[in-house]
Coordinates of C-alpha atoms and ligand atoms in Angstrom, one line a residue:
X6 CA 14.6 1.5 -20.2
X7 CA 12.8 2.3 -23.5
X8 CA 13.6 5.1 -25.9
X9 CA 12.3 8.4 -24.8
X10 CA 12.4 7.4 -21.2
X11 CA 16.0 8.3 -20.3
X12 CA 16.7 9.2 -16.7
X13 CA 18.7 12.1 -17.9
X14 CA 16.3 15.0 -17.9
X15 CA 16.2 18.8 -17.9
X16 CA 13.7 20.7 -15.8
X17 CA 11.9 23.7 -17.0
X18 CA 12.5 26.4 -14.4
X19 CA 8.8 27.0 -13.6
X20 CA 7.0 23.6 -13.6
X21 CA 10.0 21.2 -13.3
X22 CA 8.5 18.9 -15.9
X23 CA 11.2 16.5 -17.1
X24 CA 11.9 16.9 -20.8
X25 CA 13.1 13.8 -22.6
X26 CA 16.5 14.2 -24.0
X27 CA 16.3 10.9 -26.0
X28 CA 14.0 11.0 -29.0
X29 CA 11.7 8.0 -29.7
X30 CA 12.7 8.0 -33.3
X31 CA 16.2 8.8 -34.7
X32 CA 16.5 12.0 -36.7
X33 CA 18.9 10.2 -39.0
X34 CA 19.4 6.5 -39.7
X35 CA 22.8 5.1 -38.6
X36 CA 24.6 3.3 -41.4
X37 CA 25.1 -0.3 -40.7
X38 CA 28.0 -1.6 -42.6
X39 CA 31.3 -0.4 -41.4
X40 CA 33.3 -2.6 -43.7
X41 CA 31.4 -1.4 -46.7
X42 CA 32.0 2.2 -45.8
X43 CA 35.7 1.5 -45.1
X44 CA 36.0 -0.3 -48.5
X45 CA 34.3 2.6 -50.2
X46 CA 36.8 5.1 -48.8
X47 CA 39.8 2.9 -49.3
X48 CA 38.9 2.1 -52.9
X49 CA 37.9 5.7 -53.9
X50 CA 39.6 6.9 -57.1
X51 CA 39.2 10.6 -57.9
X52 CA 39.1 11.8 -61.5
X53 CA 42.2 13.9 -60.8
X54 CA 45.4 12.5 -59.4
X55 CA 44.4 13.3 -55.9
X56 CA 41.3 14.7 -54.1
X57 CA 42.1 17.6 -51.8
X58 CA 39.9 18.5 -48.9
X59 CA 40.4 21.8 -47.1
X60 CA 39.4 22.1 -43.5
X61 CA 38.6 25.4 -41.8
X62 CA 36.8 26.6 -38.7
X63 CA 37.3 28.2 -35.3
X64 CA 40.4 27.6 -33.4
X65 CA 40.2 24.5 -31.1
X66 CA 37.3 23.1 -33.1
X67 CA 39.1 19.9 -33.8
X68 CA 40.4 20.3 -37.4
X69 CA 43.8 18.7 -36.7
X70 CA 42.1 16.0 -34.6
X71 CA 39.7 15.2 -37.4
X72 CA 42.7 14.6 -39.7
X73 CA 44.2 12.3 -37.2
X74 CA 40.9 10.5 -36.7
X75 CA 40.4 9.8 -40.4
X76 CA 44.0 8.6 -40.6
X77 CA 43.6 6.4 -37.6
X78 CA 40.5 4.7 -38.8
X79 CA 42.0 4.0 -42.2
X80 CA 45.2 2.7 -40.8
X81 CA 43.5 0.9 -37.9
X82 CA 46.0 2.3 -35.5
X83 CA 47.0 5.5 -33.8
X84 CA 48.7 7.8 -36.2
X85 CA 49.4 11.4 -35.2
X86 CA 49.6 13.1 -38.5
X87 CA 48.5 16.6 -37.5
X88 CA 49.6 18.2 -34.2
X89 CA 46.7 18.8 -32.0
X90 CA 46.3 21.4 -29.3
X91 CA 46.5 19.8 -25.9
X92 CA 46.3 23.0 -23.9
X93 CA 43.4 25.2 -25.1
X94 CA 44.5 28.8 -24.6
X95 CA 42.0 30.4 -27.0
X96 CA 44.6 31.1 -29.6
X97 CA 45.1 29.0 -32.6
X98 CA 47.6 26.1 -32.3
X99 CA 48.1 25.3 -36.0
X100 CA 50.0 28.1 -37.5
X101 CA 51.1 26.7 -40.9
X102 CA 49.3 25.2 -43.9
X103 CA 49.9 21.5 -43.7
X104 CA 48.9 19.2 -46.5
X105 CA 48.4 15.7 -45.1
X106 CA 48.6 12.9 -47.5
X107 CA 46.3 10.2 -46.2
X108 CA 48.6 7.2 -45.5
X109 CA 47.8 3.7 -46.6
X110 CA 50.8 2.1 -45.0
X111 CA 54.3 3.0 -44.2
X112 CA 55.2 4.2 -47.7
X113 CA 51.9 4.4 -49.6
X114 CA 49.1 6.9 -49.6
X115 CA 45.5 7.0 -50.7
X116 CA 44.7 9.6 -53.4
X117 CA 43.4 11.9 -50.7
X118 CA 44.9 15.0 -49.2
X119 CA 43.5 16.9 -46.2
X120 CA 44.7 20.4 -45.7
X121 CA 44.9 21.8 -42.2
X122 CA 45.2 25.5 -41.6
X123 CA 45.2 28.1 -38.8
X124 CA 41.9 28.5 -37.0
X125 CA 39.5 31.4 -37.2
X126 CA 39.5 33.6 -34.1
X127 CA 37.0 36.2 -32.9
X128 CA 39.6 38.9 -32.4
X129 CA 42.2 40.1 -34.9
X130 CA 44.3 36.9 -34.2
X131 CA 43.8 33.8 -36.3
X132 CA 43.7 33.2 -40.0
X133 CA 42.7 36.0 -42.4
X134 CA 39.6 35.2 -44.5
X135 CA 41.6 36.1 -47.6
X136 CA 44.1 33.3 -46.8
X137 CA 41.4 30.7 -46.5
X138 CA 40.3 31.8 -50.0
X139 CA 43.8 31.7 -51.3
X140 CA 44.2 28.2 -49.8
X141 CA 40.9 27.2 -51.4
X142 CA 42.2 28.3 -54.8
X143 CA 45.4 26.5 -54.4
X144 CA 47.7 29.5 -54.1
X145 CA 49.3 28.5 -50.8
X146 CA 52.0 25.8 -50.7
X147 CA 52.6 23.3 -47.9
X148 CA 54.5 24.7 -44.9
X149 CA 53.4 28.4 -45.3
X150 CA 53.4 30.1 -42.0
X151 CA 50.2 32.2 -41.6
X152 CA 50.4 35.8 -40.4
X153 CA 47.3 36.9 -38.6
X154 CA 48.0 40.5 -39.5
X155 CA 48.4 40.2 -43.2
X156 CA 47.4 37.7 -45.9
X157 CA 50.0 35.9 -48.1
X158 CA 51.9 38.2 -50.5
X159 CA 52.1 37.4 -54.2
X160 CA 55.9 37.5 -54.0
X161 CA 56.1 35.0 -51.1
X162 CA 58.1 31.9 -52.0
X163 CA 55.1 29.8 -50.8
X164 CA 52.7 31.6 -53.1
X165 CA 51.7 29.6 -56.2
X166 CA 50.9 31.9 -59.1
X167 CA 49.4 29.2 -61.2
X168 CA 47.9 26.4 -59.2
X169 CA 47.1 23.1 -60.9
X170 CA 43.8 21.3 -60.6
X171 CA 45.5 19.1 -57.8
X172 CA 46.5 22.2 -55.9
X173 CA 43.0 23.5 -55.6
X174 CA 40.6 22.3 -52.9
X175 CA 37.9 20.1 -54.3
X176 CA 35.8 20.1 -51.2
X177 CA 35.5 22.6 -48.3
X178 CA 34.8 21.2 -44.9
X179 CA 33.9 23.6 -42.1
X180 CA 34.7 22.1 -38.7
X181 CA 32.5 23.4 -35.9
X182 CA 32.4 22.2 -32.3
X183 CA 28.9 21.1 -31.2
X184 CA 29.5 22.3 -27.6
X185 CA 29.8 25.9 -28.7
X186 CA 27.4 26.1 -31.7
X187 CA 25.2 28.5 -29.8
X188 CA 28.2 31.0 -29.7
X189 CA 28.9 30.6 -33.4
X190 CA 27.6 34.1 -34.2
X191 CA 31.2 35.4 -33.6
X192 CA 32.6 33.5 -36.5
X193 CA 29.6 33.4 -38.7
X194 CA 30.4 36.4 -41.0
X195 CA 33.8 34.9 -42.0
X196 CA 32.3 31.4 -42.4
X197 CA 29.5 32.8 -44.7
X198 CA 31.9 34.8 -46.8
X199 CA 34.1 31.8 -47.3
X200 CA 31.2 29.7 -48.1
X201 CA 29.9 32.1 -50.7
X202 CA 33.3 32.2 -52.4
X203 CA 33.4 28.4 -52.5
X204 CA 29.9 28.3 -53.9
X205 CA 30.9 30.7 -56.7
X206 CA 33.8 28.3 -57.5
X207 CA 31.4 25.4 -57.5
X208 CA 33.2 23.7 -54.6
X209 CA 31.0 21.3 -52.6
X210 CA 30.8 22.0 -48.9
X211 CA 29.9 20.2 -45.7
X212 CA 30.1 20.8 -42.0
X213 CA 31.7 18.3 -39.6
X214 CA 30.4 19.0 -36.2
X215 CA 32.9 17.7 -33.6
X216 CA 32.9 17.3 -29.8
X217 CA 29.4 15.8 -29.7
X218 CA 30.5 14.1 -26.5
X219 CA 31.0 17.5 -24.9
X220 CA 27.6 18.8 -26.1
X221 CA 25.4 16.0 -24.9
X222 CA 25.6 13.7 -21.8
X223 CA 23.5 11.0 -23.4
X224 CA 25.9 10.8 -26.4
X225 CA 29.0 11.1 -24.1
X226 CA 27.8 7.9 -22.3
X227 CA 26.8 6.1 -25.5
X228 CA 27.8 7.4 -28.9
X229 CA 25.4 5.0 -30.6
X230 CA 22.6 7.3 -29.3
X231 CA 23.8 10.2 -31.4
X232 CA 20.8 10.2 -33.8
X233 CA 18.4 9.8 -30.8
X234 CA 19.8 12.9 -29.1
X235 CA 17.5 15.8 -29.0
X236 CA 20.3 18.1 -28.1
X237 CA 22.5 17.1 -31.1
X238 CA 19.6 17.4 -33.4
X239 CA 18.9 20.9 -32.2
X240 CA 22.6 21.8 -32.7
X241 CA 22.6 20.4 -36.2
X242 CA 19.4 22.4 -37.0
X243 CA 20.9 25.6 -35.5
X244 CA 24.1 25.1 -37.5
X245 CA 22.1 24.6 -40.7
X246 CA 20.0 27.7 -40.1
X247 CA 22.9 29.9 -39.1
X248 CA 25.5 28.8 -41.8
X249 CA 22.9 28.1 -44.5
X250 CA 24.0 24.5 -45.2
X251 CA 21.3 21.8 -45.6
X252 CA 20.8 19.5 -42.7
X253 CA 22.0 16.5 -44.7
X254 CA 25.4 18.1 -45.3
X255 CA 26.1 18.3 -41.5
X256 CA 27.9 15.4 -39.9
X257 CA 28.2 15.2 -36.2
X258 CA 31.3 13.2 -35.1
X259 CA 33.4 12.5 -32.1
X260 CA 37.1 12.7 -32.8
X261 CA 39.7 10.4 -31.3
X262 CA 41.1 12.8 -28.8
X263 CA 41.8 11.2 -25.5
X264 CA 40.9 7.6 -26.1
X265 CA 43.6 5.2 -27.2
X266 CA 41.5 2.3 -28.3
X267 CA 39.7 2.1 -31.7
X268 CA 36.0 2.4 -31.3
X269 CA 33.5 1.2 -33.9
X270 CA 30.9 3.9 -33.1
X271 CA 33.5 6.7 -33.5
X272 CA 34.6 5.1 -36.7
X273 CA 31.1 4.9 -38.1
X274 CA 30.4 8.6 -37.8
X275 CA 33.7 9.6 -39.2
X276 CA 33.4 7.1 -42.1
X277 CA 29.8 8.4 -42.9
X278 CA 31.1 11.9 -43.2
X279 CA 34.1 10.8 -45.4
X280 CA 31.9 8.6 -47.6
X281 CA 29.5 11.4 -48.3
X282 CA 32.3 13.9 -49.0
X283 CA 33.8 11.4 -51.5
X284 CA 30.4 10.8 -53.0
X285 CA 30.4 14.3 -54.4
X286 CA 33.1 13.0 -56.7
X287 CA 31.6 9.7 -57.9
Ligands
LIG305 N1 36.0 15.7 -26.2 C1 36.5 16.0 -27.5 N2 37.6 16.7 -27.6 C2 38.0 16.9 -28.9 C3 37.3 16.5 -30.0 N3 37.9 16.9 -31.1 C4 39.0 17.6 -30.7 N4 39.0 17.6 -29.4 C5 40.1 18.3 -28.5 O1 40.0 19.7 -28.7 C6 41.3 20.2 -28.7 C7 41.6 21.0 -29.9 O2 41.6 20.2 -31.0 P1 42.5 20.5 -32.3 O3 42.3 19.4 -33.3 O4 43.9 20.9 -31.9 O5 41.7 21.8 -32.8 P2 42.1 22.7 -34.1 O6 40.8 23.0 -34.7 O7 43.1 22.0 -35.0 O8 42.7 24.0 -33.4 P3 43.7 25.1 -33.9 O9 44.8 24.4 -34.6 O10 44.1 25.9 -32.7 O11 42.9 26.0 -34.9 C8 42.3 19.1 -28.5 O12 42.6 19.0 -27.1 C9 41.5 17.9 -28.9 O13 41.9 16.7 -28.2 C10 36.1 15.7 -29.8 O14 35.3 15.3 -30.8 N5 35.7 15.5 -28.5
LIG306 MG1 45.0 22.6 -35.5

């Protein structure tokens, strides 16, 4: 069946005219060389000792899973670095700030660190906006346990008064789930304020849009169709308009969550996001 002629259709309520869910032309071109992308990420050398990437976003968005997915594709095997939430209760699962050194092998690491933090919640629970900013500025040490009622105190043993260049986040990545992008308004104020702060500090920012498999049936059946998916395109546009990040800084991905086996299409999307994040520092 040709492109634009998928059997998966949506009916408009009145006329029941089938709407194509698969675009005739991709809205983005898929990179072709997985090995090149992999080499680029593996050989990346930051100007500082390490490059630190801070992830933030709503609870359950897939922050911890993204870290595990990056780690997994670089190691070529399953490597649970960050604990993921297996039972979504609506409250944040990650409660501490965890600095994950991206592993190269059993006792070596890439010069990359990805920082996982508590999720943003709609209610009073979840991470405080001020704590995300403190983490961005490098004031919070590994292992700090967040308190959803108050932000870190300056006399806390995990508070770093004078962060070094390596303690500061060099890139800020907002993790947003594609399946609930339309309900993002609840988090948008916090996300925008954090973004503005990062912009003032000159920190590059991207969005990694997870759970594309849950947002689009076409993509769930075949991840290769991601850039032909009308639904995913709409979600990327919505995200761009709401958060105020250019379209080309939004990366839809599927994390390794349930699947055990390595998948080249899953790898390509995650690698594309990582390559572009690292490209800020070339
Ligand atoms: N289908 C699917 N599930 C995903 C994807 N990414 C993450 N998940 C699942 O979503 C759930 C939450 O993922 P986590 O990585 O724990 O989310 P988190 O953002 O770290 O959540 P908190 O720590 O609570 O803030 C887990 O059950 C994951 O397996 C994805 O791309 N597709
Ligand atoms: Mg988590």
